[in-house]
Coordinates of C-alpha atoms and ligand atoms in Angstrom, one line a residue:
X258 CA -73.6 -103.8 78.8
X259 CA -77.3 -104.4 78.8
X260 CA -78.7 -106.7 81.7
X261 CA -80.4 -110.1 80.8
X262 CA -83.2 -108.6 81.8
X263 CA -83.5 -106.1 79.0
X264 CA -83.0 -102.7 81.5
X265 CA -80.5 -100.4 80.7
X266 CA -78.9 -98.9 83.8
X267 CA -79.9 -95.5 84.1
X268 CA -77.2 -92.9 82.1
X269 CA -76.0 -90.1 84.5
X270 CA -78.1 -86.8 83.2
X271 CA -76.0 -84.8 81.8
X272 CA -75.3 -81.2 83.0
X273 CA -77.1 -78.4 81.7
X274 CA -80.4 -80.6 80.5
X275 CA -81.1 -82.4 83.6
X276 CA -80.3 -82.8 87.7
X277 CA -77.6 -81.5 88.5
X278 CA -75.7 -84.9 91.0
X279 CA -73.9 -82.7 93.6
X280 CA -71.4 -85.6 94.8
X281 CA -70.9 -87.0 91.5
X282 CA -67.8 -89.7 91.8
X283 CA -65.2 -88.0 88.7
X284 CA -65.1 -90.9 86.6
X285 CA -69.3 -90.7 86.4
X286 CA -68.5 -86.8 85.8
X287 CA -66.6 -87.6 82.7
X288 CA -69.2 -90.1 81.7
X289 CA -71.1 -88.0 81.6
X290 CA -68.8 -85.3 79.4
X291 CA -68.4 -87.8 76.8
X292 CA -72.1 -88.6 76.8
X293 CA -73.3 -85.2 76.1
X294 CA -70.5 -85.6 73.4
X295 CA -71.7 -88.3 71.5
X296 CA -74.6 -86.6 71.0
X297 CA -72.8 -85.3 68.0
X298 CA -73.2 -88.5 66.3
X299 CA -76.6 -89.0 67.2
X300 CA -77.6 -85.6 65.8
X301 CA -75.7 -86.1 62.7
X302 CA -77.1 -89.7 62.3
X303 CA -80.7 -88.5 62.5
X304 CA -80.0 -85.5 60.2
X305 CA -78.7 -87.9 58.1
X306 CA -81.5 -90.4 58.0
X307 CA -83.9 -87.3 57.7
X308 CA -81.9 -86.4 54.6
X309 CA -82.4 -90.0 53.2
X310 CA -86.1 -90.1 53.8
X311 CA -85.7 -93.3 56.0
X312 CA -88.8 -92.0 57.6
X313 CA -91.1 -91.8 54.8
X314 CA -89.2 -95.2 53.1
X315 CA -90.3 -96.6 56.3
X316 CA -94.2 -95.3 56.4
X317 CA -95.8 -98.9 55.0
X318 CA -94.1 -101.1 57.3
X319 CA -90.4 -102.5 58.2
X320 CA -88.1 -103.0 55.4
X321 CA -84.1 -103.8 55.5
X322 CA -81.0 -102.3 55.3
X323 CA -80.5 -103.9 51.7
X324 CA -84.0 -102.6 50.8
X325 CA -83.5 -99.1 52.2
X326 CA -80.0 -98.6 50.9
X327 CA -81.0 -99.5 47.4
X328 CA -84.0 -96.6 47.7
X329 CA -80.9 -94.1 49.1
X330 CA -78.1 -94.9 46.6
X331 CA -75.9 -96.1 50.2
X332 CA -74.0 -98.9 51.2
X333 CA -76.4 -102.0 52.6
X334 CA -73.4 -102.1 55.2
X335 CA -72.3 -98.6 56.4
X336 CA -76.3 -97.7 56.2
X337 CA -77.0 -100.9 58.6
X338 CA -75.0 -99.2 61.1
X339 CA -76.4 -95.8 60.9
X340 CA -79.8 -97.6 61.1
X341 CA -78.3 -99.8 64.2
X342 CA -77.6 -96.3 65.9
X343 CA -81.0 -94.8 65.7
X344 CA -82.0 -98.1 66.7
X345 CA -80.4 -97.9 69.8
X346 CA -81.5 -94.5 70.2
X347 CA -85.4 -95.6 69.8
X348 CA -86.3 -93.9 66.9
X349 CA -86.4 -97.3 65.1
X350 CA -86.5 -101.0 65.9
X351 CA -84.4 -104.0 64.7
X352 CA -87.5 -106.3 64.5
X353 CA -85.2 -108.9 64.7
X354 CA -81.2 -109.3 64.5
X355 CA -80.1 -108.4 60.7
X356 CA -83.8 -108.4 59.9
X357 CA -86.3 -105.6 58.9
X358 CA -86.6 -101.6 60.6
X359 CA -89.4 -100.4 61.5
X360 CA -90.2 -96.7 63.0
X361 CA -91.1 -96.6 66.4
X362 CA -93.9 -94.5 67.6
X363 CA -90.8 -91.6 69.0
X364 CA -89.3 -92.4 65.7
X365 CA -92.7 -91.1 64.0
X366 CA -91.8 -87.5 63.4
X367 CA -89.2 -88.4 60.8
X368 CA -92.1 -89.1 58.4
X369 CA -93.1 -86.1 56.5
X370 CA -96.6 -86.5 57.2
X371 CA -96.7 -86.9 60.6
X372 CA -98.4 -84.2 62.6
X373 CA -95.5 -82.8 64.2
X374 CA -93.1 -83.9 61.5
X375 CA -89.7 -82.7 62.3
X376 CA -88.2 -84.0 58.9
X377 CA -87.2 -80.7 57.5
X378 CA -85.7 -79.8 60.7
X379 CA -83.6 -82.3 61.2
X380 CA -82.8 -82.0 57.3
X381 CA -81.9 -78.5 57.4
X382 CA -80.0 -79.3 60.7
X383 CA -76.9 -81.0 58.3
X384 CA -76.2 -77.0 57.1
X385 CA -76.9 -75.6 60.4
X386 CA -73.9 -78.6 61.6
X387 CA -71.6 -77.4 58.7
X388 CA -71.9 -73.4 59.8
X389 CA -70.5 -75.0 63.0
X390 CA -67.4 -76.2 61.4
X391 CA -66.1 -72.3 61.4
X392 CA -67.6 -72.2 65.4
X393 CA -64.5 -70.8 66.4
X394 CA -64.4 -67.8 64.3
X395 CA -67.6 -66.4 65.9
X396 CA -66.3 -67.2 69.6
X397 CA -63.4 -65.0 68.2
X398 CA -65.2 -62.2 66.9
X399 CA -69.2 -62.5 67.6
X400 CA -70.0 -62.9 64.3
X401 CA -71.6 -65.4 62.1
X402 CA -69.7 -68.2 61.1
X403 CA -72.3 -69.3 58.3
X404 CA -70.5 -67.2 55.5
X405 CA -67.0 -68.5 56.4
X406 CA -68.2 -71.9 55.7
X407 CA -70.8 -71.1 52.3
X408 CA -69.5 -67.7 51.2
X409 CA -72.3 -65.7 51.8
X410 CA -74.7 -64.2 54.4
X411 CA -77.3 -66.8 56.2
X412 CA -80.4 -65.1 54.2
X413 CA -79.0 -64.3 50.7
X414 CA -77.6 -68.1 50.4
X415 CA -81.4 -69.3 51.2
X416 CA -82.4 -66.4 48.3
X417 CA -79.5 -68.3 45.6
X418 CA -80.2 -71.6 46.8
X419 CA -83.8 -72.5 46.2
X420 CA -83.6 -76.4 47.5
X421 CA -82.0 -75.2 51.2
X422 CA -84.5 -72.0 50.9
X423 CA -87.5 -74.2 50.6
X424 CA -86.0 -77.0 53.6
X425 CA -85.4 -73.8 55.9
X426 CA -89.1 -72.6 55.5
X427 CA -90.6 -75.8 56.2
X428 CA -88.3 -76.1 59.1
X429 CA -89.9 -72.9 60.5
X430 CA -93.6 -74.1 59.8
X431 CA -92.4 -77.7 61.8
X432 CA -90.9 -75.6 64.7
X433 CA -94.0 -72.8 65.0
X434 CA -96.5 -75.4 64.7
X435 CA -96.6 -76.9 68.1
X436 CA -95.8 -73.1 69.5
X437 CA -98.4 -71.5 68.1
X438 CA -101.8 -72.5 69.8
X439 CA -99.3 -71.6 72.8
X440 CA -98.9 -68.3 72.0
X441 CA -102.5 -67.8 70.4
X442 CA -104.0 -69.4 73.4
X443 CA -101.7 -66.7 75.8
X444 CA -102.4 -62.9 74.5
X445 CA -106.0 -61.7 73.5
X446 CA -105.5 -60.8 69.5
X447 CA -109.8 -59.6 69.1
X448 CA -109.2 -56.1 69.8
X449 CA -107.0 -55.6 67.1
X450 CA -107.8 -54.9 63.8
X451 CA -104.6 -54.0 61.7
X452 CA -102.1 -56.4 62.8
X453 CA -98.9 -56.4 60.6
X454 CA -96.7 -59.8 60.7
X455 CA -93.2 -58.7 60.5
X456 CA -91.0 -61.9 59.1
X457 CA -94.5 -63.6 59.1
X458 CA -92.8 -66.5 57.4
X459 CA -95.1 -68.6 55.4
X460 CA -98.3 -67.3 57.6
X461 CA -98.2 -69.7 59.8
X462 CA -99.1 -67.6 62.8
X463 CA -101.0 -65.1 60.7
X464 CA -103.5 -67.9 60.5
X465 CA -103.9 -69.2 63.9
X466 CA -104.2 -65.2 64.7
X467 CA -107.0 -64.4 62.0
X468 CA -109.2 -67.2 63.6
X469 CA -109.3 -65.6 67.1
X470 CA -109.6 -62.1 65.9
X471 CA -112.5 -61.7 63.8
X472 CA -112.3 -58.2 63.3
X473 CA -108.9 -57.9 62.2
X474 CA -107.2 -57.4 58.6
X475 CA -103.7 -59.2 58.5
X476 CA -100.3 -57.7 56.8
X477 CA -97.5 -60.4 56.3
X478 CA -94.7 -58.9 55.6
X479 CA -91.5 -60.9 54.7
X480 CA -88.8 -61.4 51.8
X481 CA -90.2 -61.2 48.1
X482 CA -88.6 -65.1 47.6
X483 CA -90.8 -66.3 50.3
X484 CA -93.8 -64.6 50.6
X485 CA -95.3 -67.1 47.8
X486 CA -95.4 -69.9 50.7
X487 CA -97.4 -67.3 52.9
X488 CA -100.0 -66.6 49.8
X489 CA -100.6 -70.5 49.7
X490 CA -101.2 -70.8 53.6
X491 CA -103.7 -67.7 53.3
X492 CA -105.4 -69.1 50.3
X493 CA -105.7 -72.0 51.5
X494 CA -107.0 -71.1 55.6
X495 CA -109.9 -69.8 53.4
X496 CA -108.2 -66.0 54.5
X497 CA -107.4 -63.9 51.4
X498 CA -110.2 -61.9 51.9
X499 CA -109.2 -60.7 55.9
X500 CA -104.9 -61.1 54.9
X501 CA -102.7 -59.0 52.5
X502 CA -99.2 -60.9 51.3
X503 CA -96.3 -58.4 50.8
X504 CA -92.9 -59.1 49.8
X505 CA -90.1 -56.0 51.0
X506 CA -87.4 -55.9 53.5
X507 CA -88.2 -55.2 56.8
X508 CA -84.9 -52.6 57.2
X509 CA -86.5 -50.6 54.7
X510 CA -89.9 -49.8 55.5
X511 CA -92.7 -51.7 57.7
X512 CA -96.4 -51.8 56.4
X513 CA -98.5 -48.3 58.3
X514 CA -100.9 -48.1 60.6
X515 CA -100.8 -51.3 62.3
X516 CA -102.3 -51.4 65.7
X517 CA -100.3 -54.5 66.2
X518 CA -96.8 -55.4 65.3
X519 CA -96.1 -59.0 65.4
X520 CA -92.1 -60.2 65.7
X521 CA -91.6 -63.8 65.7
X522 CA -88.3 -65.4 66.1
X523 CA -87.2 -62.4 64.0
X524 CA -85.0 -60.4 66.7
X525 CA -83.1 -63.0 67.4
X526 CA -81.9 -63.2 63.9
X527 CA -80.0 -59.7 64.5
X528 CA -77.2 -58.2 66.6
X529 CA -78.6 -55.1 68.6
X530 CA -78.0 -52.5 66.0
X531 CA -79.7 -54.4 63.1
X532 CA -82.5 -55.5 65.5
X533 CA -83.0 -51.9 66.7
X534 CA -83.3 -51.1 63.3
X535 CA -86.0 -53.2 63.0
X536 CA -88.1 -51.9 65.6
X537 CA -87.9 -48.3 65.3
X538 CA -89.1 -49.1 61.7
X539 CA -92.3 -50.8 63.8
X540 CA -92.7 -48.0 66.0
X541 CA -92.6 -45.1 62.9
X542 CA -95.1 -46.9 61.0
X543 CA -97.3 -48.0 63.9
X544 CA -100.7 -46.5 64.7
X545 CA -101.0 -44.5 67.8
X546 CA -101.5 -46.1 70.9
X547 CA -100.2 -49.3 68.4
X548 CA -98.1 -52.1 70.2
X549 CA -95.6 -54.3 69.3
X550 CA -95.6 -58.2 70.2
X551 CA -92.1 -59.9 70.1
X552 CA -92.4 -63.8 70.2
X553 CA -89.3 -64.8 71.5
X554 CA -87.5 -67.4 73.9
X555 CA -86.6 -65.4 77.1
X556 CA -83.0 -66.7 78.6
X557 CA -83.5 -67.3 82.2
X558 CA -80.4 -66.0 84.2
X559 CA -77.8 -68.6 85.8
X560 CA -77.6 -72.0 85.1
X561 CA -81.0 -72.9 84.2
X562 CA -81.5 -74.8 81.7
X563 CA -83.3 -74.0 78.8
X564 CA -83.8 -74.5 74.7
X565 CA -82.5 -70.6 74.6
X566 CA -79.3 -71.7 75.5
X567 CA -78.4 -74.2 73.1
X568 CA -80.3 -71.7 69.6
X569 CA -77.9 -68.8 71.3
X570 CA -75.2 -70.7 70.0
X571 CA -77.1 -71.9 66.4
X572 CA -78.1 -68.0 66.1
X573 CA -74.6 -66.8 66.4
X574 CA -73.5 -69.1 64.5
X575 CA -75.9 -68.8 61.5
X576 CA -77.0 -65.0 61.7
X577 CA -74.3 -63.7 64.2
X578 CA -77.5 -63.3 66.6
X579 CA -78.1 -63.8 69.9
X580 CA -80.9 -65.4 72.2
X581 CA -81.8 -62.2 75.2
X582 CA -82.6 -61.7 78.5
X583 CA -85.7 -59.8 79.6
X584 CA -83.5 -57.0 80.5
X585 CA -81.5 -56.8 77.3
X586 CA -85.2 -57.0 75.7
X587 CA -86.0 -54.5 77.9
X588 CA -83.0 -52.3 76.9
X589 CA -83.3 -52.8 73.2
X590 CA -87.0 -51.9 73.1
X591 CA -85.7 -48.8 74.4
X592 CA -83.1 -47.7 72.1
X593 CA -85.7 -48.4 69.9
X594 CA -88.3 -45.4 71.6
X595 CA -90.4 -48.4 72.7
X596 CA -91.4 -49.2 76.5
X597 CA -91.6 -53.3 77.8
X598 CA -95.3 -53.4 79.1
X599 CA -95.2 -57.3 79.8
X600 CA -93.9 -60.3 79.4
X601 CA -96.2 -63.2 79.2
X602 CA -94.6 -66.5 79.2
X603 CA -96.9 -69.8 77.8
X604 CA -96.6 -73.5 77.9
X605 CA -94.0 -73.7 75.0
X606 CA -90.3 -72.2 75.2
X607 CA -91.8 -69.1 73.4
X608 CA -93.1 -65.4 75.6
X609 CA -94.8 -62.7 74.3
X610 CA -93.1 -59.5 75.1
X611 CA -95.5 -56.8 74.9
X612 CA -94.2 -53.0 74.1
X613 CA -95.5 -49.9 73.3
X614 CA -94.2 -46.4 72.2
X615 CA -92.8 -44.3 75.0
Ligands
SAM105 C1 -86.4 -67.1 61.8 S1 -87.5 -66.9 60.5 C2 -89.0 -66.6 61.3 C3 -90.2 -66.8 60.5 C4 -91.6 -66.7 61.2 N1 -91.8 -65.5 61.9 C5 -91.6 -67.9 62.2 O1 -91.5 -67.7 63.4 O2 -91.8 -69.0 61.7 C6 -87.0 -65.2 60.0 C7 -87.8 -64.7 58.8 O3 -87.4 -63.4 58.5 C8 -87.4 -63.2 57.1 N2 -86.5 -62.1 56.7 C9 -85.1 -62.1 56.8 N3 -84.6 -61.0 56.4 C10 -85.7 -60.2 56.0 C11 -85.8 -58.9 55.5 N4 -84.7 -58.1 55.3 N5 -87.0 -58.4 55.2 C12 -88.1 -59.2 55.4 N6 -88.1 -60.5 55.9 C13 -86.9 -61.0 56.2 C14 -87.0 -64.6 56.6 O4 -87.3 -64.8 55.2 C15 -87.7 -65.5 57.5 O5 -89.0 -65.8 57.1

């Protein structure tokens, strides 16, 4: 129950994300389980009220339960309660009991035109939720759950289903954004002047890249269903001149003579056959004395925690992927004929892991 005086006592943190509480008394210990639990409904409440829009609805100013359910086709009632929730969470305010919501300034990245909107994210995050409802089949076999649940593969539903297609790109360009001035800011791109973006997405990267390496041509390479997005992003960085757009598949043949092979959040995607497949295509095609550049998260060993360990689980789910160590970096670079040079981490969860041929 919340004190007169307005302060919450403080909730245990729970394992995994927080301080670990060596003498914790067991009934706090499975507090704090059920906690970590219930974040299940807060995820899906937020997907849900990015679904909705309540952010956007929300952009001019507080408006009710009444007023918001008639602009969602809901319930005034049941979407009170989801509104109540996120309420409690922060993310809005109950101006005053029964009255108006209003977005609070945490709450502000449900709006799609916030700077580090997260709309799409959390949009796309009610599909990533329903791959999980088949979980248990990849613990059983390591394999993606994601066509158990939609019946088909993670990348050829997003090619037949346009709407979800479109949600999961934007999600990308909402999760690279705050990464990529990171990353850009963390590994000198000037010397290069052919640098190939493998999965480049819609060019987000490819962009920030261009700017701080004058001399260079771009290559984004990525399926012919998405590349369109990338072509806009170009056009419109003022960049068609310095960046070519091609659509292909990546298992079939990489762009040539790239000194630099860019690989964001694209390893990941694959088990270690499929991903090895992938970079021995990079290292054929590459220039001599060319380098590859993986942009991945790096799992730190034992209990640390870290957001690799919770999109290990999403991956396998999804792509029957995985989230790696340095060493299994390390060893699939390798198989691959490649050599780990470095690793350079940066402020975001992201490192560049830098290879070259052997
Ligand atoms: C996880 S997203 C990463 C996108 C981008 N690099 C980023 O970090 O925002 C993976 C990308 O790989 C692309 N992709 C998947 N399979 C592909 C294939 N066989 N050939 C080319 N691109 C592919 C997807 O369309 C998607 O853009």
């Amino acid at each position: 129950m919340t004190p007169p005086d307005g302060h919450r006592p403080a909730a245990p943190a729970p394992r995994g994300q927080g301080e670990r509480v060596p003498d914790e008394k067991p009934e706090d210990a499975a507090s704090r389980l059920l906690e970590m639990h219930d974040r299940l409904i807060h995820s899906r409440a937020l997907q849900t009220a990015a679904e909705l829009g309540i952010g956007d609805l929300l952009a001019d100013g507080p408006r009710t339960a009444a007023d918001l359910a008639a602009a969602t086709s809901t319930r005034p009632d049941a979407l009170y309660r989801l509104l109540r929730l996120l309420g409690a969470c922060g993310v809005l305010t109950e101006t005053e009991p029964g009255g108006p919501f209003a977005l609070t300034p945490s709450g502000g990245p449900l709006r799609s035109d916030h700077p580090f909107s997260v709309r799409s994210t959390l949009a796309f995050g009610g599909v990533i939720a329903t791959a999980f409802n088949a979980w248990t089949h990849s613990l059983r076999t390591g394999e993606a759950s994601f066509p158990e649940v939609f019946g088909a593969p993670f990348f050829d539903y997003l090619e037949d289903r346009p709407e979800h297609g479109a949600l999961f790109n934007a999600a990308m360009e909402e999760m690279s954004r705050p990464v990529v001035s990171a990353v850009v800011g963390c590994y000198d791109f000037a010397a290069a002047r052919r640098i190939v973006d493998v999965g480049g997405g819609n060019g987000t990267l490819m962009s920030a890249v261009l700017r701080t390496a004058p001399e260079a041509h771009g290559i984004i390479l990525d399926a012919p269903h998405v590349v369109g997005a990338a072509r806009g992003k170009i056009r419109d960085s003022g960049l068609e001149e310095r960046c070519t757009v091609v659509g292909g598949d990546f298992f079939q043949k990489v762009p040539e003579g790239g000194d630099l092979y860019l690989l964001k959040w694209i390893l990941h995607d694959w088990p270690d056959d499929r991903a090895t497949a992938i970079l021995r295509g990079c290292r054929q095609a590459m220039a001599e004395d060319g380098r590859v550049v993986l942009v991945e998260t790096v799992v730190p060993p034992g209990d640390t925690p870290h957001p690799s360990k919770t999109m290990d689980l999403s991956i396998l789910a999804l792509l029957g992927g995985l989230e790696r160590t340095e060493e299994q970096f390390a060893s699939l670079l390798a198989d691959a004929g490649l050599r780990l040079r470095r690793v350079v981490s940066t402020p975001s969860p992201f490192s560049l892991i830098e290879a070259e041929s052997v």
